[in-house]
Tab-separated table of C-alpha atoms in Angstrom:
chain	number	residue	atom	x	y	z
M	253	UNK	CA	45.684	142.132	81.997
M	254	UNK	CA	43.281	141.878	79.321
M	255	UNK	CA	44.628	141.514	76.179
M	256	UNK	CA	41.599	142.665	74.263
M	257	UNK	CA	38.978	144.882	75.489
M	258	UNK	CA	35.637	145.948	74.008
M	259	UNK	CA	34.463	148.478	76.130
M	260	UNK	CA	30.676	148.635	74.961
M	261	UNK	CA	28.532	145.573	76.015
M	262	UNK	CA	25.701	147.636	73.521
M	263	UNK	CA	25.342	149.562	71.277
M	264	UNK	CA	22.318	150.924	68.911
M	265	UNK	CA	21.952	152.472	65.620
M	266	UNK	CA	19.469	153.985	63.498
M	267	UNK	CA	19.260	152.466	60.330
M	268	UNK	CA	21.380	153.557	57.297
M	269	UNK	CA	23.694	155.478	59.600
M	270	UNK	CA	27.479	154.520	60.361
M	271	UNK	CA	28.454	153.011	63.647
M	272	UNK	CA	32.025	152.307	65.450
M	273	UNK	CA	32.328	149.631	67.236
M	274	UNK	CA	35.355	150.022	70.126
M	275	UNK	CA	38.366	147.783	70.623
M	276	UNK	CA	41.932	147.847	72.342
M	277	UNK	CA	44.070	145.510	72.024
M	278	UNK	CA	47.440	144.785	74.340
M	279	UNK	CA	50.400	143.066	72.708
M	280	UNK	CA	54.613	143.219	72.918
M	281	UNK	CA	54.446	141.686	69.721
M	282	UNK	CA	55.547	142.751	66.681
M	283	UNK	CA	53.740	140.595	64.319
M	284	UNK	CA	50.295	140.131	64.989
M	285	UNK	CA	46.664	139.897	63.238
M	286	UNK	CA	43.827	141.558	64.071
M	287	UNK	CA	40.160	140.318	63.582
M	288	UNK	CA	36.155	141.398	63.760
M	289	UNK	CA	33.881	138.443	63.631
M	290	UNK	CA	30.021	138.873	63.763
M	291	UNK	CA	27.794	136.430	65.524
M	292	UNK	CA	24.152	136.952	64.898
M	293	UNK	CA	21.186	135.360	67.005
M	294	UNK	CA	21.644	132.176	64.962
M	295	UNK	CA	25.192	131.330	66.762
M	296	UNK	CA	27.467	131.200	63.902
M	297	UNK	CA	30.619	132.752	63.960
M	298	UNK	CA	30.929	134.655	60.486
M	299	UNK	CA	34.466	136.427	59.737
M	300	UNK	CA	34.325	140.060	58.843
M	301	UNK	CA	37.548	141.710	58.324
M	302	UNK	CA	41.430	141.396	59.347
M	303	UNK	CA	44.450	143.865	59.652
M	304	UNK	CA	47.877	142.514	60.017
M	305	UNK	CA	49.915	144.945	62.218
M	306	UNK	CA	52.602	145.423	59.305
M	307	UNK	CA	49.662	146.644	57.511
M	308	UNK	CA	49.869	150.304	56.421
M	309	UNK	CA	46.488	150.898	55.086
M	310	UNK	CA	43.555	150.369	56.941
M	311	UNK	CA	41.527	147.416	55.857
M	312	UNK	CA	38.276	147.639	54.229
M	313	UNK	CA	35.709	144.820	53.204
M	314	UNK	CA	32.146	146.361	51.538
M	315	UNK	CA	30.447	148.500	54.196
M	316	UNK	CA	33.144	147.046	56.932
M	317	UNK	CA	36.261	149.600	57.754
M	318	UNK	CA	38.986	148.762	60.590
M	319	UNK	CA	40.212	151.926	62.002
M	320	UNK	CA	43.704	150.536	62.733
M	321	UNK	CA	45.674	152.928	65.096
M	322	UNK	CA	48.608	151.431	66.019
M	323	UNK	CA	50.455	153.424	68.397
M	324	UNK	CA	46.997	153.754	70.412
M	325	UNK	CA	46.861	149.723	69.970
M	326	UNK	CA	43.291	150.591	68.799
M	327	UNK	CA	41.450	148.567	65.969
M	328	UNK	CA	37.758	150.037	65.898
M	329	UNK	CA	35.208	148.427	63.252
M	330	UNK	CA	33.150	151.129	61.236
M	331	UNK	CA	30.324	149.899	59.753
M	332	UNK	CA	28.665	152.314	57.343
M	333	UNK	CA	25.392	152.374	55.859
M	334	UNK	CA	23.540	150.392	58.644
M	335	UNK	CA	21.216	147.264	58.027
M	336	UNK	CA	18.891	145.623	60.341
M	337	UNK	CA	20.885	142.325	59.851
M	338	UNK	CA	23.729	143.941	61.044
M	339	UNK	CA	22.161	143.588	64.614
M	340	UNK	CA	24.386	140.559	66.280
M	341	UNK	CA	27.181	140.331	68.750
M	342	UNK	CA	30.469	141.354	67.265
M	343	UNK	CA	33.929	139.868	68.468
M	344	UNK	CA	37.239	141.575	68.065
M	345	UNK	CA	40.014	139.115	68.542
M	346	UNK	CA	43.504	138.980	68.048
M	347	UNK	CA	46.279	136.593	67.351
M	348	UNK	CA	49.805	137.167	68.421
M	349	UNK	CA	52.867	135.749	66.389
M	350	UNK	CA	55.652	133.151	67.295
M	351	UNK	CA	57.189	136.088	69.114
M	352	UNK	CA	54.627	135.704	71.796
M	353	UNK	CA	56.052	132.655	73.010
M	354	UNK	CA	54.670	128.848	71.922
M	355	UNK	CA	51.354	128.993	73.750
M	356	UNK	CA	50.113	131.725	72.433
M	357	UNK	CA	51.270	131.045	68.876
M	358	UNK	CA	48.368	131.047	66.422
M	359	UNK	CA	45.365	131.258	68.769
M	360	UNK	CA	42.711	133.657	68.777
M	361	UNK	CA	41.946	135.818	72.055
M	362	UNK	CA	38.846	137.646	71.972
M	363	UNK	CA	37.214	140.403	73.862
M	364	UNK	CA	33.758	140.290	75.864
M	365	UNK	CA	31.837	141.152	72.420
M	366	UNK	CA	29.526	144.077	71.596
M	367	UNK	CA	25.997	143.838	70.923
M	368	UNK	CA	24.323	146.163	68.227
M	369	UNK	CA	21.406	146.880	67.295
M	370	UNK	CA	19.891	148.324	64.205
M	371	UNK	CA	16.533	150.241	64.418
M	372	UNK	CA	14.487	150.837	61.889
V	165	UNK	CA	30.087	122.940	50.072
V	166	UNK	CA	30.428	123.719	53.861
V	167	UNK	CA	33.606	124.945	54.651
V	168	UNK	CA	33.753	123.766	58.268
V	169	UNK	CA	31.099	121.670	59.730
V	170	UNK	CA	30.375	120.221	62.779
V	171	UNK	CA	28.422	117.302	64.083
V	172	UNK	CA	26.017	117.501	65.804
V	173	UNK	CA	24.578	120.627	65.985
V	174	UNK	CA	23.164	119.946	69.378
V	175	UNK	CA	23.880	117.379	72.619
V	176	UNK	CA	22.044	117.054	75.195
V	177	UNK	CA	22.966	114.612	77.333
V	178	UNK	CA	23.271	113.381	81.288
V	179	UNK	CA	26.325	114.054	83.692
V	180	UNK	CA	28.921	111.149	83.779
V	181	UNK	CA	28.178	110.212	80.040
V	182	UNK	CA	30.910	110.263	77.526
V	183	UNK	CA	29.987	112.072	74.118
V	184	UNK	CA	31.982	113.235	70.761
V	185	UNK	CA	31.974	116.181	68.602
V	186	UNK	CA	33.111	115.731	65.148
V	187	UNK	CA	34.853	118.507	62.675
V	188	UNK	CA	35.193	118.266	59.148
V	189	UNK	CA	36.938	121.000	57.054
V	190	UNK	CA	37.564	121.161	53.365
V	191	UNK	CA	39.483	123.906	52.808
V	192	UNK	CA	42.450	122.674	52.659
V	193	UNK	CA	43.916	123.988	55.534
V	194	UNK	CA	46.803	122.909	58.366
V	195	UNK	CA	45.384	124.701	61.306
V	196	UNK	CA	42.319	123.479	63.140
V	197	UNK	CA	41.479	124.351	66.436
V	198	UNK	CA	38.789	124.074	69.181
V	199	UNK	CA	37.426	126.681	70.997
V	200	UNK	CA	34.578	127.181	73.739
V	201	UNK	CA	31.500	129.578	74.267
V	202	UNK	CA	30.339	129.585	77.642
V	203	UNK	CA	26.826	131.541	78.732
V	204	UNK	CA	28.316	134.954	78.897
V	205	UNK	CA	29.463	134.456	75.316
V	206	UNK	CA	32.999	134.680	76.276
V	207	UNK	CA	35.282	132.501	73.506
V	208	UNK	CA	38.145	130.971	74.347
V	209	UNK	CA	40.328	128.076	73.110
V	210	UNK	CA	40.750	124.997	73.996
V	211	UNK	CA	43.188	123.217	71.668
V	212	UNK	CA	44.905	123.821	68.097
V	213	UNK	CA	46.091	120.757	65.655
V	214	UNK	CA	48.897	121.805	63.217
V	215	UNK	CA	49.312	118.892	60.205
V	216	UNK	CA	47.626	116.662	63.136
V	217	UNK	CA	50.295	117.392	65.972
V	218	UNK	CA	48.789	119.332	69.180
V	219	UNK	CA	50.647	122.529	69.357
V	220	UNK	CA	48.122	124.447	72.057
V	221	UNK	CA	46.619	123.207	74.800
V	222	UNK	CA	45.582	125.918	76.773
V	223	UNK	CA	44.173	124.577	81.005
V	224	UNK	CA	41.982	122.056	79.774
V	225	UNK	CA	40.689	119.294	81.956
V	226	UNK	CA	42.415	115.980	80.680
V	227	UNK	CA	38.579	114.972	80.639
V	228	UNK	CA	38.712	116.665	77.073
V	229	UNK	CA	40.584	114.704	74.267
V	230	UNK	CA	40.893	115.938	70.747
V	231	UNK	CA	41.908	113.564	68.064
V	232	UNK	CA	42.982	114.390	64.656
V	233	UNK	CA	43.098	111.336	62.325
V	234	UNK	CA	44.091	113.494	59.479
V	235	UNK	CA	44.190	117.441	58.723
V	236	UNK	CA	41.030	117.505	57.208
V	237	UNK	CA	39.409	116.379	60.745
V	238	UNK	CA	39.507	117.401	64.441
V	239	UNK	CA	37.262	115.565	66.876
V	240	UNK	CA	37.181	116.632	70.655
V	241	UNK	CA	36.189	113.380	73.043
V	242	UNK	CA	34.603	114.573	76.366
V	243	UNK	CA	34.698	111.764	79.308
V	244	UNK	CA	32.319	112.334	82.328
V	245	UNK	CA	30.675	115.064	80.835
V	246	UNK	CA	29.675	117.606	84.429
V	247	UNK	CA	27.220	120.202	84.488
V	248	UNK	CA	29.689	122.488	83.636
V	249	UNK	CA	30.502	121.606	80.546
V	250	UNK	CA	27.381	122.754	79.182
V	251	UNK	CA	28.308	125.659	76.868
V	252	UNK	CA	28.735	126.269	72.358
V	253	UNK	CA	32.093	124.820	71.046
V	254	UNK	CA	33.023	125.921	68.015
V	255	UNK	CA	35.436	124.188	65.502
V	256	UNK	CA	37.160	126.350	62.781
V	257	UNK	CA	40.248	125.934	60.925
V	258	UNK	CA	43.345	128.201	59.209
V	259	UNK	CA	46.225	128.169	56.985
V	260	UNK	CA	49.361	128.001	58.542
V	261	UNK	CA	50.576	131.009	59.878
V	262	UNK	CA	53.868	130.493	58.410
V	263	UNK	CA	51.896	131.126	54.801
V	264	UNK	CA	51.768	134.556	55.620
V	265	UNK	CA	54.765	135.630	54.524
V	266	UNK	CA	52.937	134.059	50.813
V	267	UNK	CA	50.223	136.361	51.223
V	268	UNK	CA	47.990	134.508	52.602
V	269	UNK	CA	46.193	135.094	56.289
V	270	UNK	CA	45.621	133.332	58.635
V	271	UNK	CA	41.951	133.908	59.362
V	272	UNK	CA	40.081	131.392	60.975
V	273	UNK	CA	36.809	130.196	59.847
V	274	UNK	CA	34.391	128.882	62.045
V	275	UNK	CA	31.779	125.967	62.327
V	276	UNK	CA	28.714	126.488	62.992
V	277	UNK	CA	29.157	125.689	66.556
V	278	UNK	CA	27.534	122.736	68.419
V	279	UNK	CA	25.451	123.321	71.971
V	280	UNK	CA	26.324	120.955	74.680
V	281	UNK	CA	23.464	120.649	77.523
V	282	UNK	CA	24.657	118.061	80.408
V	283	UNK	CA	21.872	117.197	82.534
């Protein structure tokens, strides 16, 4: 089974507007991290925002949200205010804790990646 | 004052040779790992160096060696490179996810990737 899923191989935007950017996520852990990274045309890999699942609040970095649902094992990115350098692929990935057994302790697994783009 | 870097940005290179990608981080973290790209974008990792012991390995050829001559480094070693091969490998590095509990997370920062073409 997948263990993250990002249903939306695109998706587009007008400028200025918010967008939400899908993922699901499949863990029996209790103690696991959550991550968005962006990866523009350039190829880096540039670190947006991260909810631990102890979290209570919903994590917010400048115009990035996480919409953490837990019981839905959902953890959608809202980005507000869109920019045309927001257009990139975006990663959700998670990382399980030493509950998950010793392989999987500490590594990232990330879904097949959205792409969005911003129109003017 | 790059945080993790990677050398060299790109390879290109014939089947059977044997190349190296080097990893440099100086942020002071425990964790590095390696992790691969391939031409649908998917990521996924190859190997993770605690305090320079291997802790994963996921089903990597044994063609693929990483060496990690202190925590500050992580270099992968490919032997007869094949054509599939060819694909982005990224470095990146973390704290320890044990220094969680201190407030700090665990999240990974990335190189800025290198591109491997085998010929």
């Amino acid at each position: 089974a997948q263990k993250i899923t990002q249903t939306q191989p695109g998706m587009f935007v007008q400028e200025k507007e918010a967008v939400t950017l899908d993922c699901t996520y499949d863990t029996s852990d209790q103690s696991y991290g959550l991550f968005w990274y962006k990866q523009p045309s350039s190829g880096e890999m540039i670190f947006l925002i991260y909810q631990g699942s102890y979290d209570e609040q919903n994590a917010t970095e400048g115009r990035y949200s996480l919409n953490f649902q837990k019981a839905r094992k959902s953890a959608n990115l809202v980005i507000s205010a869109s920019q045309l350098g927001d257009s990139a692929m975006y990663f959700c990935a998670m990382r399980e804790g030493p509950d998950a057994g010793g392989t999987s302790y500490g590594k990232l697994t990330f879904g097949q990646g959205t792409i969005l783009t911003v129109h003017p | 004052d790059t945080a993790v870097s990677q050398t060299p940005k790109y390879l290109v290179t014939q089947m059977g040779n044997d190349k190296s990608i080097k990893c440099e981080q100086n942020l002071g973290h425990d964790t590095m790992y390696w992790y691969k790209q391939d031409s649908k974008k998917f990521l996924k990792i190859m190997f993770s160096y605690n305090n320079k012991e291997l802790i994963i390995n996921e089903t990597v050829p044994n063609r693929f060696s990483p060496k990690s001559p202190d925590k500050a480094h992580l270099n992968l070693h490919i032997n007869s490179l094949e054509l599939g091969d060819s694909a982005v490998y990224f470095c990146a590095s973390s704290q320890d996810l044990v220094y969680r509990l201190a407030g700090f997370t665990d999240t990974q920062y990335f190189g800025p990737g290198t591109r491997l073409t085998v010929l």
